[in-house]
Each structure stands twice: as C-alpha cells, then as structure tokens.
C-alpha atoms as an extended CHARMM CRD file, in Angstrom:
* protein
*
       216  EXT
         1         1  MET       CA            -50.5550000000       88.0880000000      145.3910000000  PROA      1               0.0000000000
         2         2  LYS       CA            -52.8890000000       89.2830000000      148.1800000000  PROA      2               0.0000000000
         3         3  LYS       CA            -53.3060000000       86.9560000000      151.3010000000  PROA      3               0.0000000000
         4         4  LYS       CA            -56.7830000000       86.9330000000      150.5240000000  PROA      4               0.0000000000
         5         5  GLU       CA            -56.2010000000       84.9640000000      147.3460000000  PROA      5               0.0000000000
         6         6  ILE       CA            -53.5020000000       83.1560000000      148.5640000000  PROA      6               0.0000000000
         7         7  LYS       CA            -56.1900000000       81.9070000000      150.7600000000  PROA      7               0.0000000000
         8         8  LYS       CA            -58.7590000000       80.8790000000      148.5340000000  PROA      8               0.0000000000
         9         9  LEU       CA            -56.6580000000       78.9350000000      146.3240000000  PROA      9               0.0000000000
        10        10  ALA       CA            -55.4400000000       77.0830000000      149.1410000000  PROA      10              0.0000000000
        11        11  LYS       CA            -58.8950000000       76.4660000000      150.2130000000  PROA      11              0.0000000000
        12        12  LYS       CA            -59.6540000000       74.9770000000      146.3920000000  PROA      12              0.0000000000
        13        13  TYR       CA            -56.4650000000       72.5890000000      146.2050000000  PROA      13              0.0000000000
        14        14  GLY       CA            -56.5130000000       71.6480000000      149.8270000000  PROA      14              0.0000000000
        15        15  VAL       CA            -53.1210000000       72.8220000000      150.5490000000  PROA      15              0.0000000000
        16        16  SER       CA            -51.5730000000       75.6010000000      152.7290000000  PROA      16              0.0000000000
        17        17  PRO       CA            -51.3340000000       78.9930000000      151.8340000000  PROA      17              0.0000000000
        18        18  GLU       CA            -47.4510000000       77.9740000000      152.5190000000  PROA      18              0.0000000000
        19        19  ALA       CA            -47.7090000000       75.6160000000      149.9010000000  PROA      19              0.0000000000
        20        20  VAL       CA            -49.1970000000       78.5290000000      147.6080000000  PROA      20              0.0000000000
        21        21  GLN       CA            -47.1430000000       80.9840000000      148.3500000000  PROA      21              0.0000000000
        22        22  VAL       CA            -44.3120000000       78.6820000000      147.1580000000  PROA      22              0.0000000000
        23        23  LEU       CA            -45.5440000000       78.4770000000      143.9420000000  PROA      23              0.0000000000
        24        24  ALA       CA            -46.2390000000       81.9190000000      143.4600000000  PROA      24              0.0000000000
        25        25  ASP       CA            -42.6710000000       83.3840000000      144.4850000000  PROA      25              0.0000000000
        26        26  ALA       CA            -41.2130000000       80.2520000000      141.8380000000  PROA      26              0.0000000000
        27        27  LEU       CA            -43.3490000000       81.5840000000      139.1890000000  PROA      27              0.0000000000
        28        28  GLN       CA            -42.8440000000       84.8780000000      139.5720000000  PROA      28              0.0000000000
        29        29  ARG       CA            -39.1220000000       83.8510000000      139.7230000000  PROA      29              0.0000000000
        30        30  GLY       CA            -39.4220000000       81.4670000000      136.1310000000  PROA      30              0.0000000000
        31        31  ASN       CA            -40.9510000000       84.7080000000      134.2450000000  PROA      31              0.0000000000
        32        32  LEU       CA            -44.2590000000       82.7730000000      135.0330000000  PROA      32              0.0000000000
        33        33  THR       CA            -43.3960000000       80.3810000000      132.3360000000  PROA      33              0.0000000000
        34        34  MET       CA            -41.8380000000       77.7760000000      135.0580000000  PROA      34              0.0000000000
        35        35  ALA       CA            -41.3130000000       77.1830000000      138.6750000000  PROA      35              0.0000000000
        36        36  GLN       CA            -38.7880000000       74.9720000000      140.4330000000  PROA      36              0.0000000000
        37        37  PHE       CA            -40.2140000000       74.4760000000      144.1750000000  PROA      37              0.0000000000
        38        38  ASN       CA            -39.3690000000       72.3440000000      147.1480000000  PROA      38              0.0000000000
        39        39  HSD       CA            -42.2670000000       71.8650000000      149.4480000000  PROA      39              0.0000000000
        40        40  PRO       CA            -43.4730000000       68.8720000000      151.3550000000  PROA      40              0.0000000000
        41        41  GLU       CA            -47.0700000000       69.1310000000      150.3010000000  PROA      41              0.0000000000
        42        42  LEU       CA            -46.2890000000       69.5290000000      146.9540000000  PROA      42              0.0000000000
        43        43  GLY       CA            -44.4310000000       66.3370000000      146.6070000000  PROA      43              0.0000000000
        44        44  GLY       CA            -41.1880000000       67.4850000000      147.6150000000  PROA      44              0.0000000000
        45        45  SER       CA            -38.3060000000       68.8940000000      145.1880000000  PROA      45              0.0000000000
        46        46  GLY       CA            -40.1420000000       69.4550000000      141.5420000000  PROA      46              0.0000000000
        47        47  GLN       CA            -40.4190000000       71.6700000000      138.6490000000  PROA      47              0.0000000000
        48        48  TRP       CA            -43.1810000000       72.7010000000      136.2230000000  PROA      48              0.0000000000
        49        49  MET       CA            -43.0160000000       73.9200000000      132.9100000000  PROA      49              0.0000000000
        50        50  GLN       CA            -46.0210000000       75.6370000000      130.7230000000  PROA      50              0.0000000000
        51        51  GLY       CA            -46.3560000000       74.0690000000      127.8390000000  PROA      51              0.0000000000
        52        52  GLY       CA            -47.2580000000       70.3960000000      130.0960000000  PROA      52              0.0000000000
        53        53  MET       CA            -44.1050000000       69.3510000000      131.7970000000  PROA      53              0.0000000000
        54        54  LEU       CA            -44.0630000000       68.5310000000      135.8300000000  PROA      54              0.0000000000
        55        55  MET       CA            -42.0120000000       66.4790000000      137.7230000000  PROA      55              0.0000000000
        56        56  ILE       CA            -41.9660000000       65.8530000000      141.4680000000  PROA      56              0.0000000000
        57        57  GLY       CA            -40.5580000000       63.7940000000      144.0610000000  PROA      57              0.0000000000
        58        58  ASP       CA            -43.6810000000       61.9750000000      144.7870000000  PROA      58              0.0000000000
        59        59  MET       CA            -43.5390000000       60.6050000000      141.0970000000  PROA      59              0.0000000000
        60        60  PHE       CA            -46.3950000000       58.1550000000      140.8430000000  PROA      60              0.0000000000
        61        61  ASN       CA            -48.4510000000       60.1750000000      142.6400000000  PROA      61              0.0000000000
        62        62  ASN       CA            -51.0130000000       61.2130000000      139.9520000000  PROA      62              0.0000000000
        63        63  ASN       CA            -53.7870000000       63.2360000000      141.8780000000  PROA      63              0.0000000000
        64        64  LEU       CA            -50.9420000000       65.5150000000      143.2370000000  PROA      64              0.0000000000
        65        65  LYS       CA            -49.5630000000       65.9840000000      140.0100000000  PROA      65              0.0000000000
        66        66  ALA       CA            -53.1270000000       67.0700000000      138.5380000000  PROA      66              0.0000000000
        67        67  THR       CA            -52.8970000000       69.4380000000      141.7670000000  PROA      67              0.0000000000
        68        68  VAL       CA            -49.6550000000       70.7880000000      141.2840000000  PROA      68              0.0000000000
        69        69  ASN       CA            -50.1240000000       71.5390000000      137.6240000000  PROA      69              0.0000000000
        70        70  ASN       CA            -53.7010000000       73.1200000000      137.9310000000  PROA      70              0.0000000000
        71        71  LEU       CA            -52.7030000000       75.5010000000      141.0780000000  PROA      71              0.0000000000
        72        72  CYS       CA            -49.6170000000       76.4390000000      138.7120000000  PROA      72              0.0000000000
        73        73  LEU       CA            -51.9020000000       77.1710000000      135.8600000000  PROA      73              0.0000000000
        74        74  GLU       CA            -54.5190000000       79.3680000000      137.7460000000  PROA      74              0.0000000000
        75        75  LEU       CA            -51.4350000000       81.1180000000      139.7640000000  PROA      75              0.0000000000
        76        76  ALA       CA            -49.5970000000       81.9390000000      136.6240000000  PROA      76              0.0000000000
        77        77  THR       CA            -53.0140000000       83.6250000000      135.0150000000  PROA      77              0.0000000000
        78        78  ALA       CA            -53.4630000000       85.6710000000      138.0290000000  PROA      78              0.0000000000
        79        79  LEU       CA            -49.9080000000       86.5800000000      138.4530000000  PROA      79              0.0000000000
        80        80  THR       CA            -50.2440000000       88.1720000000      134.7090000000  PROA      80              0.0000000000
        81        81  ASN       CA            -52.8140000000       90.4870000000      135.7640000000  PROA      81              0.0000000000
        82        82  GLN       CA            -50.8520000000       91.6970000000      138.4280000000  PROA      82              0.0000000000
        83        83  PRO       CA            -47.8660000000       94.3660000000      138.3320000000  PROA      83              0.0000000000
        84        84  VAL       CA            -44.6540000000       92.1270000000      139.9380000000  PROA      84              0.0000000000
        85        85  GLU       CA            -42.5450000000       93.8200000000      142.4210000000  PROA      85              0.0000000000
        86        86  VAL       CA            -38.8600000000       95.1890000000      141.8860000000  PROA      86              0.0000000000
        87        87  GLU       CA            -36.8650000000       92.3670000000      144.3570000000  PROA      87              0.0000000000
        88        88  GLN       CA            -39.3880000000       89.3990000000      142.2830000000  PROA      88              0.0000000000
        89        89  VAL       CA            -37.7650000000       90.6600000000      138.9330000000  PROA      89              0.0000000000
        90        90  SER       CA            -34.4490000000       90.5700000000      140.4620000000  PROA      90              0.0000000000
        91        91  GLY       CA            -35.2270000000       86.7860000000      141.3950000000  PROA      91              0.0000000000
        92        92  GLN       CA            -35.9670000000       85.9590000000      137.4750000000  PROA      92              0.0000000000
        93        93  ASN       CA            -32.0770000000       86.3160000000      136.7620000000  PROA      93              0.0000000000
        94        94  GLN       CA            -31.4610000000       82.7970000000      138.0630000000  PROA      94              0.0000000000
        95        95  TRP       CA            -33.4050000000       80.9570000000      135.7600000000  PROA      95              0.0000000000
        96        96  GLN       CA            -32.4380000000       80.0950000000      131.8910000000  PROA      96              0.0000000000
        97        97  SER       CA            -35.7610000000       80.0820000000      129.5090000000  PROA      97              0.0000000000
        98        98  SER       CA            -35.9530000000       76.4800000000      127.6510000000  PROA      98              0.0000000000
        99        99  ASP       CA            -35.5930000000       78.0540000000      124.2550000000  PROA      99              0.0000000000
       100       100  GLY       CA            -32.1900000000       79.1930000000      124.9700000000  PROA      100             0.0000000000
       101       101  THR       CA            -32.9480000000       82.7020000000      125.3730000000  PROA      101             0.0000000000
       102       102  PRO       CA            -29.8110000000       84.2200000000      127.5470000000  PROA      102             0.0000000000
       103       103  GLU       CA            -30.5720000000       85.3240000000      131.0100000000  PROA      103             0.0000000000
       104       104  PRO       CA            -29.8430000000       88.8490000000      131.5590000000  PROA      104             0.0000000000
       105       105  ALA       CA            -27.1360000000       90.3340000000      134.1120000000  PROA      105             0.0000000000
       106       106  LYS       CA            -27.7060000000       89.0870000000      137.6570000000  PROA      106             0.0000000000
       107       107  SER       CA            -28.0160000000       91.7440000000      140.4470000000  PROA      107             0.0000000000
       108       108  SER       CA            -26.6760000000       90.9050000000      143.9270000000  PROA      108             0.0000000000
       109       109  LYS       CA            -30.3740000000       90.0000000000      145.4140000000  PROA      109             0.0000000000
       110       110  GLY       CA            -31.3080000000       87.2970000000      142.5300000000  PROA      110             0.0000000000
       111       111  LYS       CA            -27.4080000000       85.4830000000      143.4830000000  PROA      111             0.0000000000
       112       112  SER       CA            -28.3240000000       85.5970000000      147.1360000000  PROA      112             0.0000000000
       113       113  LYS       CA            -32.1730000000       84.0130000000      146.0920000000  PROA      113             0.0000000000
       114       114  ALA       CA            -30.4480000000       81.3610000000      143.5790000000  PROA      114             0.0000000000
       115       115  LYS       CA            -28.1960000000       80.2060000000      146.5720000000  PROA      115             0.0000000000
       116       116  ALA       CA            -30.7980000000       80.0040000000      149.0390000000  PROA      116             0.0000000000
       117       117  SER       CA            -33.3430000000       78.0060000000      146.6240000000  PROA      117             0.0000000000
       118       118  LYS       CA            -29.7430000000       75.2170000000      145.5730000000  PROA      118             0.0000000000
       119       119  SER       CA            -29.2100000000       74.7980000000      149.3840000000  PROA      119             0.0000000000
       120       120  SER       CA            -32.9280000000       74.4170000000      150.1360000000  PROA      120             0.0000000000
       121       121  GLY       CA            -32.7240000000       71.6370000000      147.8300000000  PROA      121             0.0000000000
       122       122  SER       CA            -29.7300000000       70.0110000000      149.0380000000  PROA      122             0.0000000000
       123       123  THR       CA            -30.7030000000       69.8540000000      152.4910000000  PROA      123             0.0000000000
       124       124  MET       CA            -34.2330000000       68.0590000000      152.1120000000  PROA      124             0.0000000000
       125       125  GLY       CA            -31.9810000000       65.2580000000      150.1360000000  PROA      125             0.0000000000
       126       126  THR       CA            -34.8220000000       64.9500000000      147.3170000000  PROA      126             0.0000000000
       127       127  MET       CA            -34.5560000000       65.4730000000      143.4090000000  PROA      127             0.0000000000
       128       128  SER       CA            -33.0300000000       68.4320000000      141.9430000000  PROA      128             0.0000000000
       129       129  PHE       CA            -34.3920000000       69.2070000000      138.1780000000  PROA      129             0.0000000000
       130       130  GLN       CA            -32.4840000000       72.3580000000      136.4920000000  PROA      130             0.0000000000
       131       131  PRO       CA            -33.7430000000       74.6150000000      133.6070000000  PROA      131             0.0000000000
       132       132  MET       CA            -32.2060000000       73.6160000000      130.3610000000  PROA      132             0.0000000000
       133       133  ALA       CA            -28.9010000000       75.8250000000      129.6450000000  PROA      133             0.0000000000
       134       134  SER       CA            -28.4910000000       77.9590000000      126.4590000000  PROA      134             0.0000000000
       135       135  GLY       CA            -27.7190000000       76.5530000000      123.5120000000  PROA      135             0.0000000000
       136       136  ASN       CA            -29.6720000000       73.3290000000      121.7850000000  PROA      136             0.0000000000
       137       137  TRP       CA            -28.3010000000       69.8010000000      121.8990000000  PROA      137             0.0000000000
       138       138  TRP       CA            -31.1540000000       68.1480000000      120.2310000000  PROA      138             0.0000000000
       139       139  PRO       CA            -31.3370000000       68.2570000000      116.3250000000  PROA      139             0.0000000000
       140       140  ALA       CA            -31.4930000000       71.4200000000      115.0790000000  PROA      140             0.0000000000
       141       141  ASP       CA            -34.2250000000       70.1620000000      112.3420000000  PROA      141             0.0000000000
       142       142  PHE       CA            -36.3170000000       69.0980000000      115.7600000000  PROA      142             0.0000000000
       143       143  GLY       CA            -37.3300000000       73.2130000000      116.5540000000  PROA      143             0.0000000000
       144       144  SER       CA            -38.3270000000       74.1250000000      119.9250000000  PROA      144             0.0000000000
       145       145  PRO       CA            -39.6410000000       71.2100000000      122.4700000000  PROA      145             0.0000000000
       146       146  ASN       CA            -42.9030000000       71.7180000000      123.9030000000  PROA      146             0.0000000000
       147       147  SER       CA            -40.9770000000       70.6650000000      127.0210000000  PROA      147             0.0000000000
       148       148  SER       CA            -37.5670000000       70.1360000000      128.5200000000  PROA      148             0.0000000000
       149       149  GLY       CA            -35.7700000000       69.2860000000      131.5650000000  PROA      149             0.0000000000
       150       150  GLY       CA            -32.8240000000       68.1090000000      133.1630000000  PROA      150             0.0000000000
       151       151  GLN       CA            -31.8240000000       66.2610000000      136.0420000000  PROA      151             0.0000000000
       152       152  ASN       CA            -28.0990000000       65.1110000000      137.4600000000  PROA      152             0.0000000000
       153       153  ASN       CA            -26.4910000000       63.7420000000      134.2680000000  PROA      153             0.0000000000
       154       154  MET       CA            -29.4270000000       63.1590000000      132.3610000000  PROA      154             0.0000000000
       155       155  ARG       CA            -31.7270000000       65.9110000000      130.2800000000  PROA      155             0.0000000000
       156       156  TYR       CA            -34.8480000000       65.6120000000      127.7010000000  PROA      156             0.0000000000
       157       157  ALA       CA            -36.6170000000       67.2290000000      124.8950000000  PROA      157             0.0000000000
       158       158  TYR       CA            -40.0110000000       66.5400000000      123.9350000000  PROA      158             0.0000000000
       159       159  PHE       CA            -41.0630000000       67.3330000000      120.2200000000  PROA      159             0.0000000000
       160       160  ALA       CA            -44.9340000000       66.6840000000      120.0120000000  PROA      160             0.0000000000
       161       161  GLY       CA            -45.2190000000       67.8710000000      116.3030000000  PROA      161             0.0000000000
       162       162  THR       CA            -42.6470000000       65.3820000000      115.3130000000  PROA      162             0.0000000000
       163       163  ARG       CA            -43.4500000000       62.6710000000      117.9560000000  PROA      163             0.0000000000
       164       164  ARG       CA            -39.9940000000       62.8160000000      119.1350000000  PROA      164             0.0000000000
       165       165  LEU       CA            -38.2870000000       62.4300000000      122.9550000000  PROA      165             0.0000000000
       166       166  VAL       CA            -34.6790000000       62.9550000000      122.7110000000  PROA      166             0.0000000000
       167       167  ILE       CA            -32.7690000000       62.1800000000      126.0400000000  PROA      167             0.0000000000
       168       168  GLU       CA            -29.3950000000       62.4100000000      126.6630000000  PROA      168             0.0000000000
       169       169  ALA       CA            -27.6190000000       60.4980000000      129.5920000000  PROA      169             0.0000000000
       170       170  ASN       CA            -23.9910000000       60.3290000000      130.3300000000  PROA      170             0.0000000000
       171       171  GLY       CA            -22.7890000000       61.9060000000      126.9570000000  PROA      171             0.0000000000
       172       172  LYS       CA            -25.0530000000       59.5000000000      124.9970000000  PROA      172             0.0000000000
       173       173  THR       CA            -28.0660000000       61.1200000000      123.0640000000  PROA      173             0.0000000000
       174       174  THR       CA            -30.9550000000       58.4980000000      121.9710000000  PROA      174             0.0000000000
       175       175  ILE       CA            -34.2550000000       59.1230000000      120.0900000000  PROA      175             0.0000000000
       176       176  TYR       CA            -37.0790000000       57.7340000000      120.5620000000  PROA      176             0.0000000000
       177       177  ASP       CA            -40.5500000000       57.7030000000      118.6420000000  PROA      177             0.0000000000
       178       178  THR       CA            -43.2520000000       58.6750000000      121.1330000000  PROA      178             0.0000000000
       179       179  GLY       CA            -46.0940000000       56.9180000000      118.9480000000  PROA      179             0.0000000000
       180       180  ASP       CA            -49.4350000000       58.1160000000      120.1710000000  PROA      180             0.0000000000
       181       181  HSD       CA            -48.2190000000       59.2320000000      123.3340000000  PROA      181             0.0000000000
       182       182  GLN       CA            -48.9220000000       62.9560000000      124.5120000000  PROA      182             0.0000000000
       183       183  ILE       CA            -46.0780000000       63.1420000000      126.9790000000  PROA      183             0.0000000000
       184       184  GLY       CA            -47.0850000000       65.2840000000      130.1270000000  PROA      184             0.0000000000
       185       185  GLY       CA            -43.4430000000       64.9140000000      131.9670000000  PROA      185             0.0000000000
       186       186  VAL       CA            -40.4040000000       62.8220000000      132.2310000000  PROA      186             0.0000000000
       187       187  SER       CA            -38.8820000000       61.9760000000      135.7220000000  PROA      187             0.0000000000
       188       188  GLN       CA            -36.3520000000       59.6250000000      136.8960000000  PROA      188             0.0000000000
       189       189  GLN       CA            -36.2280000000       57.1650000000      139.6830000000  PROA      189             0.0000000000
       190       190  GLN       CA            -34.1090000000       57.6800000000      142.2890000000  PROA      190             0.0000000000
       191       191  SER       CA            -31.9750000000       54.4610000000      141.9990000000  PROA      191             0.0000000000
       192       192  GLY       CA            -28.8820000000       52.9000000000      140.9540000000  PROA      192             0.0000000000
       193       193  SER       CA            -30.6040000000       51.7970000000      137.4500000000  PROA      193             0.0000000000
       194       194  GLN       CA            -31.6450000000       55.1880000000      136.6740000000  PROA      194             0.0000000000
       195       195  THR       CA            -35.0100000000       54.1940000000      135.5290000000  PROA      195             0.0000000000
       196       196  LEU       CA            -36.5840000000       56.8380000000      133.5660000000  PROA      196             0.0000000000
       197       197  THR       CA            -40.5740000000       57.2940000000      133.0240000000  PROA      197             0.0000000000
       198       198  PHE       CA            -42.7440000000       59.6800000000      131.4090000000  PROA      198             0.0000000000
       199       199  THR       CA            -46.2390000000       60.4540000000      132.2430000000  PROA      199             0.0000000000
       200       200  SER       CA            -48.9690000000       60.5600000000      129.0750000000  PROA      200             0.0000000000
       201       201  GLN       CA            -52.7360000000       59.9670000000      128.8370000000  PROA      201             0.0000000000
       202       202  HSD       CA            -52.1820000000       55.9220000000      129.3050000000  PROA      202             0.0000000000
       203       203  GLY       CA            -50.3410000000       56.4580000000      132.8220000000  PROA      203             0.0000000000
       204       204  GLN       CA            -47.1880000000       56.0780000000      133.9610000000  PROA      204             0.0000000000
       205       205  VAL       CA            -44.8360000000       54.6830000000      130.9220000000  PROA      205             0.0000000000
       206       206  PRO       CA            -41.3260000000       53.4380000000      130.9120000000  PROA      206             0.0000000000
       207       207  VAL       CA            -39.6470000000       55.2560000000      128.4130000000  PROA      207             0.0000000000
       208       208  SER       CA            -37.3640000000       51.7180000000      127.3240000000  PROA      208             0.0000000000
       209       209  ASP       CA            -41.3340000000       51.0820000000      125.8240000000  PROA      209             0.0000000000
       210       210  LEU       CA            -40.8380000000       53.2300000000      123.1580000000  PROA      210             0.0000000000
       211       211  LYS       CA            -38.8800000000       52.6320000000      119.6420000000  PROA      211             0.0000000000
       212       212  VAL       CA            -35.8800000000       53.4690000000      119.5040000000  PROA      212             0.0000000000
       213       213  VAL       CA            -35.0610000000       55.9280000000      116.4390000000  PROA      213             0.0000000000
       214       214  SER       CA            -31.1890000000       56.4200000000      116.5390000000  PROA      214             0.0000000000
       215       215  SER       CA            -28.6000000000       55.9230000000      119.4570000000  PROA      215             0.0000000000
       216       216  LYS       CA            -25.3300000000       57.8810000000      119.6410000000  PROA      216             0.0000000000
C-alpha cells in the first residue's frame, strides 16, 4: 500500500503507521483472509481470520479488539483492489488456509519470512497462534467452520449454523452447544489452568459455561 494510505488509516484508528503496515503485511501473507501479527499497539501477538475470529494477547481489551478487527477488514478491502508484488506472493506460502486447502511449494523467500515470524513471536514471549493444519479433525457432518484456530496443545472450530463449538485439548475432543451466542473469537488464558474464554454479543464468557454435547 502507498504510504499516504497507511498514514490515513493510522490516523483514523489511532495507531502508528508501523502498526498498520504490520497488519497489511500479515494480511498479504495470509491471502487477505487471515493475519498473524505481533505488535505492541495491536495487543502483542495475535491472529485475525475472515469470518469473525480474532485473538490478541491483550484478550480483555474489547476496544482494541474492535479496532484491530475493523482495521483488518478495511485493509483487506483496500489490498484486494491493488496488485500484489511478487515478493509478497511468495510470503503466502507459509500459510495454511482454515478450510484445509493444501499450501503451494515454498520458495526460499517464503521460508525465510516464516522463520522470521516465528522468531519474532518467541522473542516477545507472548501468545503464539497458528492457522489450522490441513485435514478436518472435527465431525465431518459439521461441514466447514466459520472460524478455527489453535494455540499450544489446544485448537477449536466454531460452526454458527449448527450452533456448535468443538475444542480439542490434550487429545480430548469436546463439543459444546453455543446456544444464542454468536462467537467472534476464542482465547486461552496464559496460566496453568489453561482456561478458555470466548467473545460473543454477551461479552467475554468462559467456555465452561456452555452445555457439553459430547466429550471423548
């Protein structure tokens, strides 16, 4: 994107041009449908996916979540309408789509960028979110999730149509009834208890408040 557009968005959302550029680069690597980023003004390490899933290190800052989400949406729209440079295309190779589409062969530039991203996340000591690997681990009859993600030894998939939230933790898969919740993201507290919470129109809610449909 042009520096003029970057500065305009930075002023609109109250963040630095550097923070906007970090999100723009992350979106280009994620084929404009997802972004994995790490910047203090964006809540530290986080992940955004088209469809409503957003996780940031500052998990209880709902105002910042709204800012990051709206900025990602506006950036994705703006970037869709402009050509993508060759170097940026190579960076897409490090991503795996949430619907299980196989990733293309990695170029040397794509590999170096992937390593740099991982190194940056570990240096900051913040949460590290990963896109889902290929292959569906949730029940086949659920179809494609509206959002999915993973962190450490936990991963989740949310299905709005069937009102189901599937969480796999330590090899155990639990299916929850989401009721009237419209889930916008699931996050894991950085503690020994590994407490999971999600964001919906009712605010921040512990996953344990949901009704368990099955667990195995």
